[in-house]
Coordinates of C-alpha atoms in Angstrom, one line a residue:
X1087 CA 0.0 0.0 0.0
X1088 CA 2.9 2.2 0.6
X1089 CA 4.4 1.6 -2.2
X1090 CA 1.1 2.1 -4.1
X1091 CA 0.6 5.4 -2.5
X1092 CA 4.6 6.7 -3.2
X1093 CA 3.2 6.0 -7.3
X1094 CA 0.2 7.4 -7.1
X1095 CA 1.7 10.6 -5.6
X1096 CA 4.6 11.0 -7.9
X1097 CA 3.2 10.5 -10.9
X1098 CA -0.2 11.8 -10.0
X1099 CA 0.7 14.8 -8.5
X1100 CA 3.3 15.4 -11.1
X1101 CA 0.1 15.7 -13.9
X1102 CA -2.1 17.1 -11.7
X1103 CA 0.2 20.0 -10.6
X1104 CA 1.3 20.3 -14.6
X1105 CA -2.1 20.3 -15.9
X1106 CA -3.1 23.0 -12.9
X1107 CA 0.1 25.4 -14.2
X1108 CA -1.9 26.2 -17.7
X1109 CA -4.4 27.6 -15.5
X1110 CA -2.7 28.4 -12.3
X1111 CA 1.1 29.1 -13.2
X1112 CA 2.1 29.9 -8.6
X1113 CA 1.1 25.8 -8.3
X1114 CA 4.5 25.3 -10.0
X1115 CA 5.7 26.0 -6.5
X1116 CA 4.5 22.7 -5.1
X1117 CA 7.7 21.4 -7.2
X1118 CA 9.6 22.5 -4.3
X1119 CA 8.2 19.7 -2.2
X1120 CA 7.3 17.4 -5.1
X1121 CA 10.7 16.9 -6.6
X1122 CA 12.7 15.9 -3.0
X1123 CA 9.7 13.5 -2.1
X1124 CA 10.1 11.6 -5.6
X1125 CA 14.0 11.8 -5.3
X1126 CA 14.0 10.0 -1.7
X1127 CA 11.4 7.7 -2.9
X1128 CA 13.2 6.3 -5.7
X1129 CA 16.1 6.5 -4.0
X1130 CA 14.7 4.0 -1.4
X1131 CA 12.9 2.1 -3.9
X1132 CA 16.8 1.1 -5.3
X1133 CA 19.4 2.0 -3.6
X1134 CA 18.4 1.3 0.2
X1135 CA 19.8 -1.2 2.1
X1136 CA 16.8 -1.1 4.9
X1137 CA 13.6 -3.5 4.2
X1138 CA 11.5 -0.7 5.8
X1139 CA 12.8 2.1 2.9
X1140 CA 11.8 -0.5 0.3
X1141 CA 8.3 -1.7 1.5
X1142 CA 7.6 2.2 2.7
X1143 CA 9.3 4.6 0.7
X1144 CA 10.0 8.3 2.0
X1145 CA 7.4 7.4 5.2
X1146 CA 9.7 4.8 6.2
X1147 CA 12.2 7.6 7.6
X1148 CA 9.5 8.5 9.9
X1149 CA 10.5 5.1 11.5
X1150 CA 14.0 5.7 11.8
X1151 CA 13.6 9.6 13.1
X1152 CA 11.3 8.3 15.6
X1153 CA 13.7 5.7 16.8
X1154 CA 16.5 8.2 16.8
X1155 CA 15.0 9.9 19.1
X1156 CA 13.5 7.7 21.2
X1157 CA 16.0 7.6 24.2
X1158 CA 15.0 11.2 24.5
X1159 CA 11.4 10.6 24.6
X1160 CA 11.4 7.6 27.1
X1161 CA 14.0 9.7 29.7
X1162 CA 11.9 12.6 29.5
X1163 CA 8.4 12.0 29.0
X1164 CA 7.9 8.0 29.9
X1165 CA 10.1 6.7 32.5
X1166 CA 9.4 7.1 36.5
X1167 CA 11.8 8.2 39.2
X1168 CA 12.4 4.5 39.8
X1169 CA 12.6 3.2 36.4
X1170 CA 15.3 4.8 34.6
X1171 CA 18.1 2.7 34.0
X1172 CA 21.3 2.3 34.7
X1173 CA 20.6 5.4 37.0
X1174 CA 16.9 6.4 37.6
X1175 CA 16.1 9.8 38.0
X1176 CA 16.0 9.6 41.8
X1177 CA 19.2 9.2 42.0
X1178 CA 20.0 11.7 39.0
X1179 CA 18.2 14.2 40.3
X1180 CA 20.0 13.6 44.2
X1181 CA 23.4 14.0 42.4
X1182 CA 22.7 17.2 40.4
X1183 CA 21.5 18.6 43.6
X1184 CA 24.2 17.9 46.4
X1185 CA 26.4 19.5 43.2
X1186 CA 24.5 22.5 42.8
X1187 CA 24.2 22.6 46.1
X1188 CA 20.6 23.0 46.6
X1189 CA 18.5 20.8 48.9
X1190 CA 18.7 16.8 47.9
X1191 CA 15.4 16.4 50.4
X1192 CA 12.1 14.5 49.2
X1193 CA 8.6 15.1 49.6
X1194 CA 5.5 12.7 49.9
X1195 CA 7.3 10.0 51.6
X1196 CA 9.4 6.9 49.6
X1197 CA 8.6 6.1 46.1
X1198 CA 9.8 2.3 46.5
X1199 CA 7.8 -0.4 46.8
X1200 CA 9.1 -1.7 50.1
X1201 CA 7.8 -5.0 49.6
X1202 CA 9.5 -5.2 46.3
X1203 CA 12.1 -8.6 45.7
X1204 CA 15.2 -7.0 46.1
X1205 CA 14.7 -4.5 48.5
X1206 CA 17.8 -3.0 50.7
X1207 CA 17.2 -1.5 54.1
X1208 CA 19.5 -1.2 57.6
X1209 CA 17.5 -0.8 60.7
X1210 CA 18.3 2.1 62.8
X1211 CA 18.5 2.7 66.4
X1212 CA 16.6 4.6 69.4
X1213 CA 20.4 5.6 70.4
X1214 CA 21.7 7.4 67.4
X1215 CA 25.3 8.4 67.3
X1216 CA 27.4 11.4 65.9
X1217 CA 30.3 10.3 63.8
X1218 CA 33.2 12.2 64.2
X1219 CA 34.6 13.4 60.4
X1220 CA 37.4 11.4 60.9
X1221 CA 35.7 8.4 59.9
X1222 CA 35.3 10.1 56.3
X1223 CA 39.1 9.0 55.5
X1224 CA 40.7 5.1 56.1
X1225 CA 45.0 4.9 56.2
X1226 CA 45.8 2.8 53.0
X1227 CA 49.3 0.7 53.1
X1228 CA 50.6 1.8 56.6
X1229 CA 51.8 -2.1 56.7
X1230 CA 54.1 -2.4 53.2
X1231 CA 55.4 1.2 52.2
X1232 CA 56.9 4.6 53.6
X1233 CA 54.8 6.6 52.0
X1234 CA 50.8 5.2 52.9
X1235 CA 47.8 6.7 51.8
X1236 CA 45.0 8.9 53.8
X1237 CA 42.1 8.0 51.5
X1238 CA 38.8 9.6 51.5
X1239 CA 36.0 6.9 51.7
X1240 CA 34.9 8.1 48.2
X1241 CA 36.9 8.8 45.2
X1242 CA 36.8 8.8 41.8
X1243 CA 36.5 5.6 39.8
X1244 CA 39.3 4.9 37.0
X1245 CA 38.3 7.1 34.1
X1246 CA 40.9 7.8 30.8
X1247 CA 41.4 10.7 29.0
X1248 CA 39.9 9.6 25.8
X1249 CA 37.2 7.8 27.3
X1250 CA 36.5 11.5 29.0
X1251 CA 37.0 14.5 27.6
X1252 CA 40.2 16.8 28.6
X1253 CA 38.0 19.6 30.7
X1254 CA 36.0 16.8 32.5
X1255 CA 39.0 15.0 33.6
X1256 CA 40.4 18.1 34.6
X1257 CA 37.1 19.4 36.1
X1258 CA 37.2 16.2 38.5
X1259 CA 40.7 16.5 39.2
X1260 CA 40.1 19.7 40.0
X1261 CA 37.1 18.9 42.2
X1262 CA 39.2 16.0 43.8
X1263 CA 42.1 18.5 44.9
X1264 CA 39.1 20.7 46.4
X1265 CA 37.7 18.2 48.4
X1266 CA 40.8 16.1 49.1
X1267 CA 39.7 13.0 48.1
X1268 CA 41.6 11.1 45.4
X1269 CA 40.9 10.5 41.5
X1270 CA 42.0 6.8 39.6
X1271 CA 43.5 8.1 36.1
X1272 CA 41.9 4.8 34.4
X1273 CA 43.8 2.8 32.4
X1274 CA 44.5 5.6 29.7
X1275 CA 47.6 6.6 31.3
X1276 CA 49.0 9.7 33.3
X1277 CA 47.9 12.5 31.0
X1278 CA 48.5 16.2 31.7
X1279 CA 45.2 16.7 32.6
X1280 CA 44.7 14.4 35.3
X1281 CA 48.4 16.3 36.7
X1282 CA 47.2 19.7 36.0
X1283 CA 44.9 20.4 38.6
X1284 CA 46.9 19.3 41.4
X1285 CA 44.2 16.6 43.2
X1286 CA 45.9 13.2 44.7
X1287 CA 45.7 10.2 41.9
X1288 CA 45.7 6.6 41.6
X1289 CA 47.3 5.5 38.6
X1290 CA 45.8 2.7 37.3
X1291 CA 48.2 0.2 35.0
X1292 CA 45.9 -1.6 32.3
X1293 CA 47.0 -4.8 30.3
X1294 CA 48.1 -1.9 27.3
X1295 CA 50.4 -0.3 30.3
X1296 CA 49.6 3.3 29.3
X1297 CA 51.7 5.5 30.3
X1298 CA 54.7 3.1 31.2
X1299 CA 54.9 1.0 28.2
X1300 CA 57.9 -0.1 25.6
X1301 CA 57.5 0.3 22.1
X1302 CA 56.5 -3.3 21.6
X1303 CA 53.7 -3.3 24.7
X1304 CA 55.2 -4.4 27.4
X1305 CA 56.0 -2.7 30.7
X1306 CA 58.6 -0.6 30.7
X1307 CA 60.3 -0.1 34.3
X1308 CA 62.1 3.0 33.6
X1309 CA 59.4 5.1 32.5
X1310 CA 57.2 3.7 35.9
X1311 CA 60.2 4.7 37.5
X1312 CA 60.3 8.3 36.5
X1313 CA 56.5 8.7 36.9
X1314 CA 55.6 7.1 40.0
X1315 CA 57.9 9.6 41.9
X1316 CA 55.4 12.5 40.6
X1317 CA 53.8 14.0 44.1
X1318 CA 50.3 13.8 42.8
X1319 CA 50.6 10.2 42.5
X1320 CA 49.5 8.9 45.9
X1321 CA 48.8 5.1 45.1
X1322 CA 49.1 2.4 42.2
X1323 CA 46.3 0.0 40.5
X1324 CA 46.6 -2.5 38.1
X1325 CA 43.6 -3.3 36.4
X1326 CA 42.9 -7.2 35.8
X1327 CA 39.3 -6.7 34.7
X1328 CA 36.2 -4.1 34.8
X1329 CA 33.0 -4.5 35.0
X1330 CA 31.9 -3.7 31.9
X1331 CA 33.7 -5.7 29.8
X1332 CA 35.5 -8.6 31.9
X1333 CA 38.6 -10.6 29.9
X1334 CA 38.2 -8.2 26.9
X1335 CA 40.9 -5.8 25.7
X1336 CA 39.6 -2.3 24.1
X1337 CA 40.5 -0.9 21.1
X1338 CA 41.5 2.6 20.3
X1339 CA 40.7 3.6 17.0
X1340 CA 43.2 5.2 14.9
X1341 CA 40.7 8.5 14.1
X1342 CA 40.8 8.7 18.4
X1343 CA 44.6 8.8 18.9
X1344 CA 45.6 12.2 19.0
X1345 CA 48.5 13.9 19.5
X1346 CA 47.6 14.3 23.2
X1347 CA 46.4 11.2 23.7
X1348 CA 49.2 9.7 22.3
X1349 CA 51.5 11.5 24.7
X1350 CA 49.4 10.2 27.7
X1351 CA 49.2 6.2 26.7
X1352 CA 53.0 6.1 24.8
X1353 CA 51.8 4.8 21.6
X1354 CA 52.2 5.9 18.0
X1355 CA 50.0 9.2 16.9
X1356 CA 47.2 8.2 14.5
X1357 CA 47.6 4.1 15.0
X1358 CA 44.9 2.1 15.9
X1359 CA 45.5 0.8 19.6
X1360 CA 44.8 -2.7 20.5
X1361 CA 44.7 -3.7 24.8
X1362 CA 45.1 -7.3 25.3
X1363 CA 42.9 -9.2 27.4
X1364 CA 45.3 -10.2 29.4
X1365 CA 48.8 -9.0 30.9
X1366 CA 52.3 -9.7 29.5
X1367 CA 54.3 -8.7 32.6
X1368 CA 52.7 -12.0 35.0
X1369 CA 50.7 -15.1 34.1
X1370 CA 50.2 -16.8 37.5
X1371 CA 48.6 -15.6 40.9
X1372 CA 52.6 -15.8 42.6
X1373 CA 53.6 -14.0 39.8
X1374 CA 51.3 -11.0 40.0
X1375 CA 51.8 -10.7 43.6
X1376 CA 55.7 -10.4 43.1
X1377 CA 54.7 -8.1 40.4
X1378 CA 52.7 -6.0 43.0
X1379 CA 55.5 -5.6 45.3
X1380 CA 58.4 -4.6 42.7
X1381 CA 56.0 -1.6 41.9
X1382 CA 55.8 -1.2 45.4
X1383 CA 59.6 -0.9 46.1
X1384 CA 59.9 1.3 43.6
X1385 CA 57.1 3.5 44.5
X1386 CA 57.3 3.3 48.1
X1387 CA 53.5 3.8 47.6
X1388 CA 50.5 1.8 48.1
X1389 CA 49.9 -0.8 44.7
X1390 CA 46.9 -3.1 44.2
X1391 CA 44.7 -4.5 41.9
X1392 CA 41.0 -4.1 40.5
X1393 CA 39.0 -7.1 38.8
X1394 CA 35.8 -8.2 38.6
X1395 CA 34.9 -10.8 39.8
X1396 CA 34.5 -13.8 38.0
X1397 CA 36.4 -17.4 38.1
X1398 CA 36.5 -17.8 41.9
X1399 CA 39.1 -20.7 42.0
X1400 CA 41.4 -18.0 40.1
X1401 CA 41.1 -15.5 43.1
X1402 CA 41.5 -18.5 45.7
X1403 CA 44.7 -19.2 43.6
X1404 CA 45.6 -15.0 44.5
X1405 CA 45.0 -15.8 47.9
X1406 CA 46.8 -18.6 48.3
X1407 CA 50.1 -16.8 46.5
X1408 CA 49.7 -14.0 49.1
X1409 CA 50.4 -16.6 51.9
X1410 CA 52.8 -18.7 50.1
X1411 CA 55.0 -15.6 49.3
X1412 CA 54.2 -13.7 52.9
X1413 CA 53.4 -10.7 50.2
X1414 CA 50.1 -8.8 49.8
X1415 CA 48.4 -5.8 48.1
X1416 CA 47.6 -3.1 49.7
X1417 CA 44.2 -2.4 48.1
X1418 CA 42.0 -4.7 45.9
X1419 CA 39.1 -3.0 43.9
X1420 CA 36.5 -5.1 43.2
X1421 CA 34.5 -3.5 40.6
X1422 CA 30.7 -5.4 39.5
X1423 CA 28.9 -6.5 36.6
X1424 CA 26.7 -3.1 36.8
X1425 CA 30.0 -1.5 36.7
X1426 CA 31.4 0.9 33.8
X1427 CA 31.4 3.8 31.7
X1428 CA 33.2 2.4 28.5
X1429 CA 31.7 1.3 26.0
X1430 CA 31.6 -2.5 25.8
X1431 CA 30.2 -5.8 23.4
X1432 CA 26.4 -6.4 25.0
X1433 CA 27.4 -9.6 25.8
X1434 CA 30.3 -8.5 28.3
X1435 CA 28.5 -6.1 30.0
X1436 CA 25.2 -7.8 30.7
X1437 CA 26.0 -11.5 31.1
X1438 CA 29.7 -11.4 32.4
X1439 CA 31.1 -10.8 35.9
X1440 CA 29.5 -10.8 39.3
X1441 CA 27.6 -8.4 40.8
X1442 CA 29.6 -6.0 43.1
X1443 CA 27.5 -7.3 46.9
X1444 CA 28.0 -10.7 46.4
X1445 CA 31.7 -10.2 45.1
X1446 CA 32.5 -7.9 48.2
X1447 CA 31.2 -11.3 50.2
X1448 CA 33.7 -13.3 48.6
X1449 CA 36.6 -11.2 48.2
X1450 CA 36.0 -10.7 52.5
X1451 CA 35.7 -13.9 53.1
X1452 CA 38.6 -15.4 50.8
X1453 CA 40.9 -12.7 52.5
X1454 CA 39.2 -13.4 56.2
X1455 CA 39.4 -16.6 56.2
X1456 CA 42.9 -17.2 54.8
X1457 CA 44.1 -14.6 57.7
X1458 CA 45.0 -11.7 55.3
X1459 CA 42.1 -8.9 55.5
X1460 CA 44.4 -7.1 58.3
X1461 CA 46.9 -6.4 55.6
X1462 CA 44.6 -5.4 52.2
X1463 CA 41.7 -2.9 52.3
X1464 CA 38.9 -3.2 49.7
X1465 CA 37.7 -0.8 47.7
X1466 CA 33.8 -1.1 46.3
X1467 CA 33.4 -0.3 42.7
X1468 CA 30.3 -0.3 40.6
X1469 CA 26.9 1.8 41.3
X1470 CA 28.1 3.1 43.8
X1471 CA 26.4 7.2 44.0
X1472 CA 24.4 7.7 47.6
X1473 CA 25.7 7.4 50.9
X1474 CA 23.5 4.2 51.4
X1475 CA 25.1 2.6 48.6
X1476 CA 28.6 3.5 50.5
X1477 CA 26.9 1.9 53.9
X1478 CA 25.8 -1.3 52.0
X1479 CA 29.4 -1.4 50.3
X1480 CA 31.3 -1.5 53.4
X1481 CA 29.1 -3.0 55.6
X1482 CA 29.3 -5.7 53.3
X1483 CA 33.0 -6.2 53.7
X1484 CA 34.7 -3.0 51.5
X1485 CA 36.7 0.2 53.6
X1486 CA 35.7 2.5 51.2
X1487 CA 34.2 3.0 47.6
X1488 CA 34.7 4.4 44.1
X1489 CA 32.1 6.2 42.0
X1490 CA 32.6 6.8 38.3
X1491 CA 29.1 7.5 36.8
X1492 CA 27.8 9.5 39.4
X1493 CA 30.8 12.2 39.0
X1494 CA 30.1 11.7 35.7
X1495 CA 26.6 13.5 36.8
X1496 CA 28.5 16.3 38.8
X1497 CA 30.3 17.5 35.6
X1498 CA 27.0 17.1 33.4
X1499 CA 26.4 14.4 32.2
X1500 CA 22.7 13.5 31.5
X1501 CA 22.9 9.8 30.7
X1502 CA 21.8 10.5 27.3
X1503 CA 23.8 7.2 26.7
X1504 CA 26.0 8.3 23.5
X1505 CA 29.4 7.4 25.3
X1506 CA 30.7 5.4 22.3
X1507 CA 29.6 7.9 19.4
X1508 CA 32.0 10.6 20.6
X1509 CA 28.5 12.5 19.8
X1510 CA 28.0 13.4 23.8
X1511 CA 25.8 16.2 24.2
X1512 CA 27.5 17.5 27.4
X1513 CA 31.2 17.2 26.6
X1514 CA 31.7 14.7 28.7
X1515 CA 32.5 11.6 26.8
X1516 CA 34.0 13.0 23.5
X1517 CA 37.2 13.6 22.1
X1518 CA 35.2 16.5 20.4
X1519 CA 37.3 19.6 21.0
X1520 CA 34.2 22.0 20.6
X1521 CA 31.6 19.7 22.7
X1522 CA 34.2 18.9 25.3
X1523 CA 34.5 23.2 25.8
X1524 CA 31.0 23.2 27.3
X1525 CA 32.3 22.1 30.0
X1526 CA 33.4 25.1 32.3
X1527 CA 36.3 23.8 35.0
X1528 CA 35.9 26.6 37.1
X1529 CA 32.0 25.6 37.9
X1530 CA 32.2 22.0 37.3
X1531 CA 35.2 21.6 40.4
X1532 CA 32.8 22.9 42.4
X1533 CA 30.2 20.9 42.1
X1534 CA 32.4 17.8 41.7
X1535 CA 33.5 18.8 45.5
X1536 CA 29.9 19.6 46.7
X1537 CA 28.7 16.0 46.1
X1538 CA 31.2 14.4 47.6
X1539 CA 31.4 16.2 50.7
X1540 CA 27.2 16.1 50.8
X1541 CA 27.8 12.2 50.1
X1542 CA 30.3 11.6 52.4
X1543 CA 28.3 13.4 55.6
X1544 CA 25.7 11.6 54.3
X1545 CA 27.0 8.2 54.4
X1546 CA 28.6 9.1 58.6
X1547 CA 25.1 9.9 59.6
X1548 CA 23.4 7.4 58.2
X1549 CA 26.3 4.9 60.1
X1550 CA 25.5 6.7 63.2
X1551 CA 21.4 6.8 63.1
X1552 CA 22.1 2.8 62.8
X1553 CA 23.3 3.5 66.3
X1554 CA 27.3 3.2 65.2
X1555 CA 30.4 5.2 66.3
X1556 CA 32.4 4.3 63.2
X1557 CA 31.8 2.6 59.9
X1558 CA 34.0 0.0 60.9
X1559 CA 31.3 -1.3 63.0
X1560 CA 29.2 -2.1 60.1
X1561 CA 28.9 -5.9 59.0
X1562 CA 26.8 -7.7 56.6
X1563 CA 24.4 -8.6 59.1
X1564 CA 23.4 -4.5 59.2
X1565 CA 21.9 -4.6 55.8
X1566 CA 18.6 -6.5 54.9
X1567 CA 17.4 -7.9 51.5
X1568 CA 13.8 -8.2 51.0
X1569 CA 13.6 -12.2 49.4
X1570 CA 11.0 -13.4 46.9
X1571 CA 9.1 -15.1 49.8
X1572 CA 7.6 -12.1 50.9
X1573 CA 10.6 -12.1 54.0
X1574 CA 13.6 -10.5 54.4
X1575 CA 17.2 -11.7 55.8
X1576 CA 20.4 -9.9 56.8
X1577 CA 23.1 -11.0 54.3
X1578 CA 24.9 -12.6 56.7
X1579 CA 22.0 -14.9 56.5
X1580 CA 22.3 -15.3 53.0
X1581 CA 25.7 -15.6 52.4
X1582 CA 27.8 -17.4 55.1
X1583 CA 29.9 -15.2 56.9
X1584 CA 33.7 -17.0 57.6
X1585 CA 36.2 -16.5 60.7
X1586 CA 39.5 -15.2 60.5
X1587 CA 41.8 -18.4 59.1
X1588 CA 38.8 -20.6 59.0
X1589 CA 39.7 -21.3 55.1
X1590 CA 43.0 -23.1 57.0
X1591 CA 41.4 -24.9 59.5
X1592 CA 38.1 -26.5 58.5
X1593 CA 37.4 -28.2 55.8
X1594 CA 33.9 -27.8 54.8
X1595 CA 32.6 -24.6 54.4
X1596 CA 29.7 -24.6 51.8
X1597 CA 31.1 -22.7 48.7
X1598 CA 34.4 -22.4 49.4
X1599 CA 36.0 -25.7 50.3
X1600 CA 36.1 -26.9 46.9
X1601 CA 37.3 -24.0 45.0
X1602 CA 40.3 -23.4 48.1
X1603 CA 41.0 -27.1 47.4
X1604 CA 41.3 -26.7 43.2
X1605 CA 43.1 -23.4 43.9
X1606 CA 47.0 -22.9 42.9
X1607 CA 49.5 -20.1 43.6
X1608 CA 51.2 -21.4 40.4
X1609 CA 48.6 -21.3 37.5
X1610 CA 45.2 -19.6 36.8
X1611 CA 43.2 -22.4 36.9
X1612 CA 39.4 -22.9 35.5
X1613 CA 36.9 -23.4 37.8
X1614 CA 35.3 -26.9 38.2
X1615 CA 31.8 -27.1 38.8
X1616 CA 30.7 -29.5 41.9

């Protein structure tokens, strides 16, 4: 019928308005509109490659303008507070105002369904408590190195220039060295603009080793050298995995590697650049951990390393190197599945990886019960943007947290969710020198700041209306998880909650004995299903 219609337009519209012109020479002016609409037409009629432009010539783009602008629509005229995703507009809307500074209060009462499967609550007490400020920071390394690390309990989630633009990575840095609270460089390397600013960083070493890398990709011990004695450089991460793309190495495209960018990550100008999914300076658990504490003689400085978690015998195998070497981290990040900025293959990011709660359970357990969590703190990554998210994170066996997305929100960002089209609206996510000007540093440091000293106070009095002194008080039996019965249980009923050394003495602990048992300080070994 569409088809049909396209015909009986052109060509009868054509003699009509022809005939009309003997009497009626101004209807020649409907050419204006006629001669576009047959062009298009026959052009989809021939040329297209879409099944919709064939079958429905010139209305068919209707289709794909609609669907173009669809994410707009839904964000702004269909979805609830509670159903926008991967951040609803509660939680938007609480970030943009702690930044801004205005009052993050809500009317009218909750907007959850209490009920709901899912559910996270903490009880509180009849005895509330006032938590002094000191809480708000957590001593990183004082066991391993010279120079330890007063962290804030939030900082900024690894984020590269080139993932970010240059103003936004130097708004947060900015906003980091205003607030005192720290900012992870990603694995992009050291770039000027995470130094210009002067806020502490964490510089995070990825499989591509940006920043310190020989010309062939490996890692290149001089250049770390050189550049982990810079003063803004406060602690050291190497990245095994993230959350949004687990066991896969990016790819840079050539049209992305500018000059600057080049500078930062140490590869050629205008190349395309490949990360593997692996590293090439270790390949086994004892190996990584000797790795970690080279870098850490030669930084004198706290070094760890993120991953999400996935293979658990493999992390057993981590655990078991630390105690067969006497060696340890100082930090592991664990970073969930809901994790990430990036852009990643579907697949990765929605079926890969565990979520962050139930990772923090193991990782706390593994290091508990092996007799190691004195030595390493955790740090939560992934969803993390209120300071009940930070309350769940630790109580559930982290010391302090990382937020990527939610900064993303303090500099702008309106999860318009064009991070991999370089076409972001705000000038956050682009390598677009024009977009990534809207972006004023001066404002956006502010506001950076603001939220995460609003977050922060937020997250010490919600530890003390639970009737806490300090957040190191908090377990996993404070938070409570509404079940699909219709009950509820602590997560220390749900998942079991080990002793310190108990993975040495006993041998049958319900999802763990088996995997400590296949577990090896000498290889990476795959996880055997019981």
């Amino acid at each position: 019928m569409a088809r049909k219609l396209f015909f009986w337009i052109a060509i009868g519209g054509t003699l009509i308005t022809l005939i009309l012109s003997f009497f009626w020479p101004g209807i020649l002016w409907l050419f204006v509109f006629l001669v576009p609409y047959i062009l298009v037409g026959v052009f989809d009629l021939t040329c297209t490659h879409h099944n919709v432009l064939k079958n429905y010539p010139v209305i068919g783009h209707m289709r794909y303008a609609l669907e173009f602008i669809s994410p707009e629509i839904h964000q702004y005229f269909i979805e609830s507070n509670q159903s926008g995703k991967p951040f609803n507009r509660e939680i938007r809307n609480m970030v943009y105002s702690r930044a801004k500074g205005v009052s993050d209060t809500q009317p009218f009462g909750t907007q959850f369904e209490l009920t709901d499967c899912g559910y996270h609550r903490a009880n509180h007490s009849l005895k509330p408590k006032e938590v002094d400020a000191i809480h708000g920071k957590i001593l990183v390394g004082e066991y391993s190195c010279s120079q330890p690390y007063l962290a804030s309990r939030l900082n900024i989630s690894g984020m590269s220039f080139g993932a970010l633009s240059a103003n936004a990575i130097r708004a947060m840095n900015a906003g980091a060295c205003r607030g005192g609270f720290a900012h992870n460089t990603g694995e992009g390397g050291l770039s000027r603009h995470h130094l210009a600013e002067g806020g502490d960083l964490i510089w995070q070493i990825g499989t591509g080793y940006f920043g310190c890398r020989t010309k062939e990709g490996g890692f290149d011990k001089k250049i770390f050298t050189e550049k982990v004695k810079h003063g803004a450089v406060k602690m050291v991460e190497i990245k095994l995995s993230q959350g949004a793309k687990p066991s896969h190495g990016g790819v840079l495209p050539a049209v992305k590697v500018s000059k600057e960018i080049a500078e930062a990550r140490g590869v050629p100008e205008g190349v395309t650049v490949i990360s593997p999914p692996a590293h090439s300076a270790f390949s086994t658990p004892r190996e990584l951990i000797l790795f970690i504490d080279h870098l850490r003689e030669i930084a004198n400085k706290p070094v760890g390393f993120k991953l999400c978690l996935g293979n658990r015998v493999e992390f057993m195998g981590i655990c078991k190197a630390m105690l067969e070497t006497g060696l340890a981290p100082d930090f592991i990040t664990v970073d969930g599945s809901e994790g990430g900025t990036g852009a990643a293959p579907v697949e990765y990011t929605d079926r890969l990886g565990m979520p962050v709660n139930e990772a923090l359970v193991f990782v706390n357990n593994c290091l508990v019960g092996a007799g190691l969590r004195k030595k390493v703190k955790i740090i939560a990554s992934g969803k993390v943007a209120s300071g009940f998210d930070m309350v769940t994170k630790i109580a559930l066996g982290a010391d302090l947290c990382n937020s990527a997305r939610a900064m993303m929100f303090a500099v702008g960002c309106i999860q318009a969710l064009k991070c991999n089209t370089n076409q972001c609206p705000t000038g956050v996510t682009t390598q677009d020198p024009i977009r990534g000007k809207a972006i004023n540093i001066a404002d956006k440091q502010v506001r950076v700041a603001n939220y995460h000293r609003v977050t922060v106070a937020s997250f010490l009095d919600i530890v003390g209306a639970m009737g806490l002194e300090s957040p190191d008080q908090l377990n996993a039996s404070h938070i409570f998880r509404r079940l699909a019965d219709q009950t509820e249980a602590s997560y220390a009923t749900i998942y079991p909650v080990l002793e310190t050394g108990f993975l040495l003495k006993c041998d049958d602990i319900p999802g763990y004995s088996d995997h400590w048992a296949q577990a090896s300080a000498d290889e990476f070994l795959p996880e055997q299903q019981i």
